[in-house]
CSV table of C-alpha atoms in Angstrom, one decimal:
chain,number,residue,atom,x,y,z
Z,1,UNK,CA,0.0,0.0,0.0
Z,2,UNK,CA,3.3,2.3,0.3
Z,3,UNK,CA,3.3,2.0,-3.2
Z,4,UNK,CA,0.3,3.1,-4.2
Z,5,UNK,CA,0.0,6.4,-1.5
Z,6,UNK,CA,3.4,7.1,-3.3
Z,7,UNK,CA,2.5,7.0,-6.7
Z,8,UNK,CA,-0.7,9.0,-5.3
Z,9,UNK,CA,1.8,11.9,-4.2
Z,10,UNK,CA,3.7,11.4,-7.3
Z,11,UNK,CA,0.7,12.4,-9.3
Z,12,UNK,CA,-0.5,15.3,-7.1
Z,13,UNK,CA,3.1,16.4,-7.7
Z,14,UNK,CA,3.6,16.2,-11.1
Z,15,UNK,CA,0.0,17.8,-11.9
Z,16,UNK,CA,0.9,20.8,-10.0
Z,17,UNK,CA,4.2,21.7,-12.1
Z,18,UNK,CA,3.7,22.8,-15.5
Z,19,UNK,CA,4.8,21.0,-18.6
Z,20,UNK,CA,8.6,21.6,-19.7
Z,21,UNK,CA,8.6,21.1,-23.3
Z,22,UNK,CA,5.7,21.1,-25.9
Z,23,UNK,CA,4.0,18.1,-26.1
Z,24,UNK,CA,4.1,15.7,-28.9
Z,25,UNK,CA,1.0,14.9,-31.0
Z,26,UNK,CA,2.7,11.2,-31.1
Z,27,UNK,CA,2.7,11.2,-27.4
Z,28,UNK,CA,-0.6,13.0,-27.5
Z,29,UNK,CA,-2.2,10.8,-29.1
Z,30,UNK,CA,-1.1,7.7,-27.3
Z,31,UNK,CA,-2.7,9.5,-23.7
Z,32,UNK,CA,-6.0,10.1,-25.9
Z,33,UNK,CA,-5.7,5.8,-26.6
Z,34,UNK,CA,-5.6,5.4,-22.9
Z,35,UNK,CA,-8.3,7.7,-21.5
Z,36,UNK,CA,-10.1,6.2,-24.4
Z,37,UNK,CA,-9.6,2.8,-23.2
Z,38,UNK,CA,-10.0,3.9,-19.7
Z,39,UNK,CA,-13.2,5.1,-19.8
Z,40,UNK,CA,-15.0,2.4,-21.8
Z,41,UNK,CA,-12.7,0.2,-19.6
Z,42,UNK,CA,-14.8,2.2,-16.5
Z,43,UNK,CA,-17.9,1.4,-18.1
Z,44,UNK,CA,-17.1,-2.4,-17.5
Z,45,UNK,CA,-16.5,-2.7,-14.1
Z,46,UNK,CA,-18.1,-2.9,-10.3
Z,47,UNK,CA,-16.9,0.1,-9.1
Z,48,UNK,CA,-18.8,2.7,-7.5
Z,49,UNK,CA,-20.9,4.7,-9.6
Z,50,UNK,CA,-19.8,8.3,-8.4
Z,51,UNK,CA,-16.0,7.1,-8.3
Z,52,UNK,CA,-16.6,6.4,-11.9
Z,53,UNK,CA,-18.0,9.5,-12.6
Z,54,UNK,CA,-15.2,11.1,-11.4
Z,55,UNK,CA,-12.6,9.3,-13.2
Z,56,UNK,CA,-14.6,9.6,-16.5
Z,57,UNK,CA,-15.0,13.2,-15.6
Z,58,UNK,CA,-11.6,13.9,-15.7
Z,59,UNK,CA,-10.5,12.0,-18.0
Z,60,UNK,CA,-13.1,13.7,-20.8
Z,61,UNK,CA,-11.7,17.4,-19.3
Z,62,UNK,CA,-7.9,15.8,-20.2
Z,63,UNK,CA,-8.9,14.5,-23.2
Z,64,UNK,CA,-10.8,17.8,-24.7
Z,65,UNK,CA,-8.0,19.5,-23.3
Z,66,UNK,CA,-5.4,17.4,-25.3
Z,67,UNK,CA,-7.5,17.4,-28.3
Z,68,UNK,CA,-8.3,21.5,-28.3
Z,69,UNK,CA,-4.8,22.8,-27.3
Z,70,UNK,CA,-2.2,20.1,-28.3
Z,71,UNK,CA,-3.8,18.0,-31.2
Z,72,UNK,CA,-6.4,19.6,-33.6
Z,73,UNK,CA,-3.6,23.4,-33.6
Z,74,UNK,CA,-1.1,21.1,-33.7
Z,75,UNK,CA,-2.7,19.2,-36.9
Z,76,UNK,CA,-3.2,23.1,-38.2
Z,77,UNK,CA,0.3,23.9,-38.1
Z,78,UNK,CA,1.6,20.7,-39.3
Z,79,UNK,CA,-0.5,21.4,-42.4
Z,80,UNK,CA,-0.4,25.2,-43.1
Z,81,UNK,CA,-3.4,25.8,-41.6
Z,82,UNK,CA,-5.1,23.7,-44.6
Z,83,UNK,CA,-8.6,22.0,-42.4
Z,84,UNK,CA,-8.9,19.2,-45.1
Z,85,UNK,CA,-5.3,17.8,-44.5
Z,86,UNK,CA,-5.8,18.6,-40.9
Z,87,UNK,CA,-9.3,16.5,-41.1
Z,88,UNK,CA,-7.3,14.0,-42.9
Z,89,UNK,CA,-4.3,14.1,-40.5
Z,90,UNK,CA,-7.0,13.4,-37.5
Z,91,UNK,CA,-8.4,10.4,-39.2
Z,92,UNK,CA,-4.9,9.0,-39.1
Z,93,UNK,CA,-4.4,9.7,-35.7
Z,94,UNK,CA,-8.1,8.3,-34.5
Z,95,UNK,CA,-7.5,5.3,-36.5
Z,96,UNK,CA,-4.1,5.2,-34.5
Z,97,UNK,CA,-5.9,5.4,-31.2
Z,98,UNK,CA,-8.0,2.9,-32.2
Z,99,UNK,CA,-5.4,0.1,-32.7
Z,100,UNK,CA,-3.7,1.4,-29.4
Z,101,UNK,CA,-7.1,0.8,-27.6
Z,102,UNK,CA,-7.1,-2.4,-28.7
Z,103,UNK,CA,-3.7,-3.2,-27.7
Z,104,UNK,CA,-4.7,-2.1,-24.2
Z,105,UNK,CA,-7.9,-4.6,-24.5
Z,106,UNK,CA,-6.0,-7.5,-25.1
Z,107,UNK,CA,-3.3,-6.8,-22.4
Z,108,UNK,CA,-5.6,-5.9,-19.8
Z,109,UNK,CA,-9.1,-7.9,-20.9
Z,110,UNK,CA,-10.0,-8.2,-17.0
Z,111,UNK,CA,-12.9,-5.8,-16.3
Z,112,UNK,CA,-11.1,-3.5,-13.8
Z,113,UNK,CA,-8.5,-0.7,-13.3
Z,114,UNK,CA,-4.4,-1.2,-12.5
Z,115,UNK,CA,-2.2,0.8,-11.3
Z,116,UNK,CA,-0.1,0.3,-14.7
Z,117,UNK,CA,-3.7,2.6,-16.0
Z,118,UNK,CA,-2.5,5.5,-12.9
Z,119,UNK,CA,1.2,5.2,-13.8
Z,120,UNK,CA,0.3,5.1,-17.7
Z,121,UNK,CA,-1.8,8.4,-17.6
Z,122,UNK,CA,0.5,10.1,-14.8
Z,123,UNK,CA,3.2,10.0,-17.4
Z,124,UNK,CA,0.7,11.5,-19.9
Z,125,UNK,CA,0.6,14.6,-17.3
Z,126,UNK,CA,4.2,15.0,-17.6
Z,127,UNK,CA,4.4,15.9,-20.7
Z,128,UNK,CA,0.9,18.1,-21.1
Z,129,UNK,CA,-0.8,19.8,-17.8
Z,130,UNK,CA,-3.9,21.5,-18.4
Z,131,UNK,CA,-5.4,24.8,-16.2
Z,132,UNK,CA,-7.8,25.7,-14.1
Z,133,UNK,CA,-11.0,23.5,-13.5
Z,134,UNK,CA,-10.2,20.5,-16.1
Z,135,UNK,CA,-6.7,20.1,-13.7
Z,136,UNK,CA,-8.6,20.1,-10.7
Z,137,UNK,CA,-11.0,17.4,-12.5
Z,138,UNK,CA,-7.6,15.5,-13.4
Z,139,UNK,CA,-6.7,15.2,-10.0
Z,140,UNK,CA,-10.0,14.4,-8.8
Z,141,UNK,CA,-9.8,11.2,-11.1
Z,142,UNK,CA,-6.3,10.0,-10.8
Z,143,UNK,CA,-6.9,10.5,-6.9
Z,144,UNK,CA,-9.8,8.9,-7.2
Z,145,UNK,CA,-8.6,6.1,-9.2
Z,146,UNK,CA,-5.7,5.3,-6.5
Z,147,UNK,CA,-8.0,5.4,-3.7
Z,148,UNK,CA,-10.1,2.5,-6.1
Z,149,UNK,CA,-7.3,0.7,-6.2
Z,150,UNK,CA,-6.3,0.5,-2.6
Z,151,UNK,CA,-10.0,-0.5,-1.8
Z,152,UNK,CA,-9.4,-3.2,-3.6
């Protein structure tokens, strides 16, 4: 249980500093595969109903958030500001996401979380911290995550 109250602490810590270096759409789009696979993952198991409305809460504010201000103006930029290659260049990356979902399924088919998910996305946060109320609702899920996981 040391473990997990450390990796809790670890994750409070690291949301509260702000990212270093721009975030990657590659890497980007790898935490989008995980919350994605998180939260139908959520929708799977036992757990408390509220505790999985805050973990899904969160993890839609992280996700919008790495979609609005990392992804779609990165997609822009990347393509001269041209929408139809950007729209294009999304497809890509969704159909990307999609095979890294299912990567996750077959790795972890059990209908429940791991604390691989909480180290996973806490990595994510490393590289991309978003403001305000959607980091509060970040925290609020990966706290509430650990504290799933302890209960169990």
């Amino acid at each position: 249980m040391k473990t997990v109250t450390c990796i809790a602490l670890g994750a409070l810590i690291t949301l509260s500093q702000p990212a270093m270096a721009e975030p990657s759409i590659n890497n980007m789009q790898g935490c989008q595969a995980l919350i994605d696979f998180l939260d139908a993952k959520l929708d799977q198991t036992s757990y408390d109903s509220s505790d999985i409305a805050k973990v899904q809460g969160g993890l839609a504010a992280y996700n919008s958030y790495i979609q609005n201000e990392i992804i779609t103006p990165g997609l822009l930029k990347f393509s001269n500001g041209d929408k139809s290659k950007a729209n294009k260049l999304q497809e890509q990356v969704d159909a990307y996401k999609t095979q890294v979902v299912a990567g996750y399924n077959k790795r972890y088919p059990q209908n429940r979380l791991f604390m691989d998910h909480v180290v996973a996305l806490n990595n994510c946060t490393q590289q991309a911290v978003p403001q305000g109320a959607d980091l509060q609702a970040l925290k609020t899920s990966m706290e509430t995550m650990v504290a799933i996981l302890k209960a169990s």
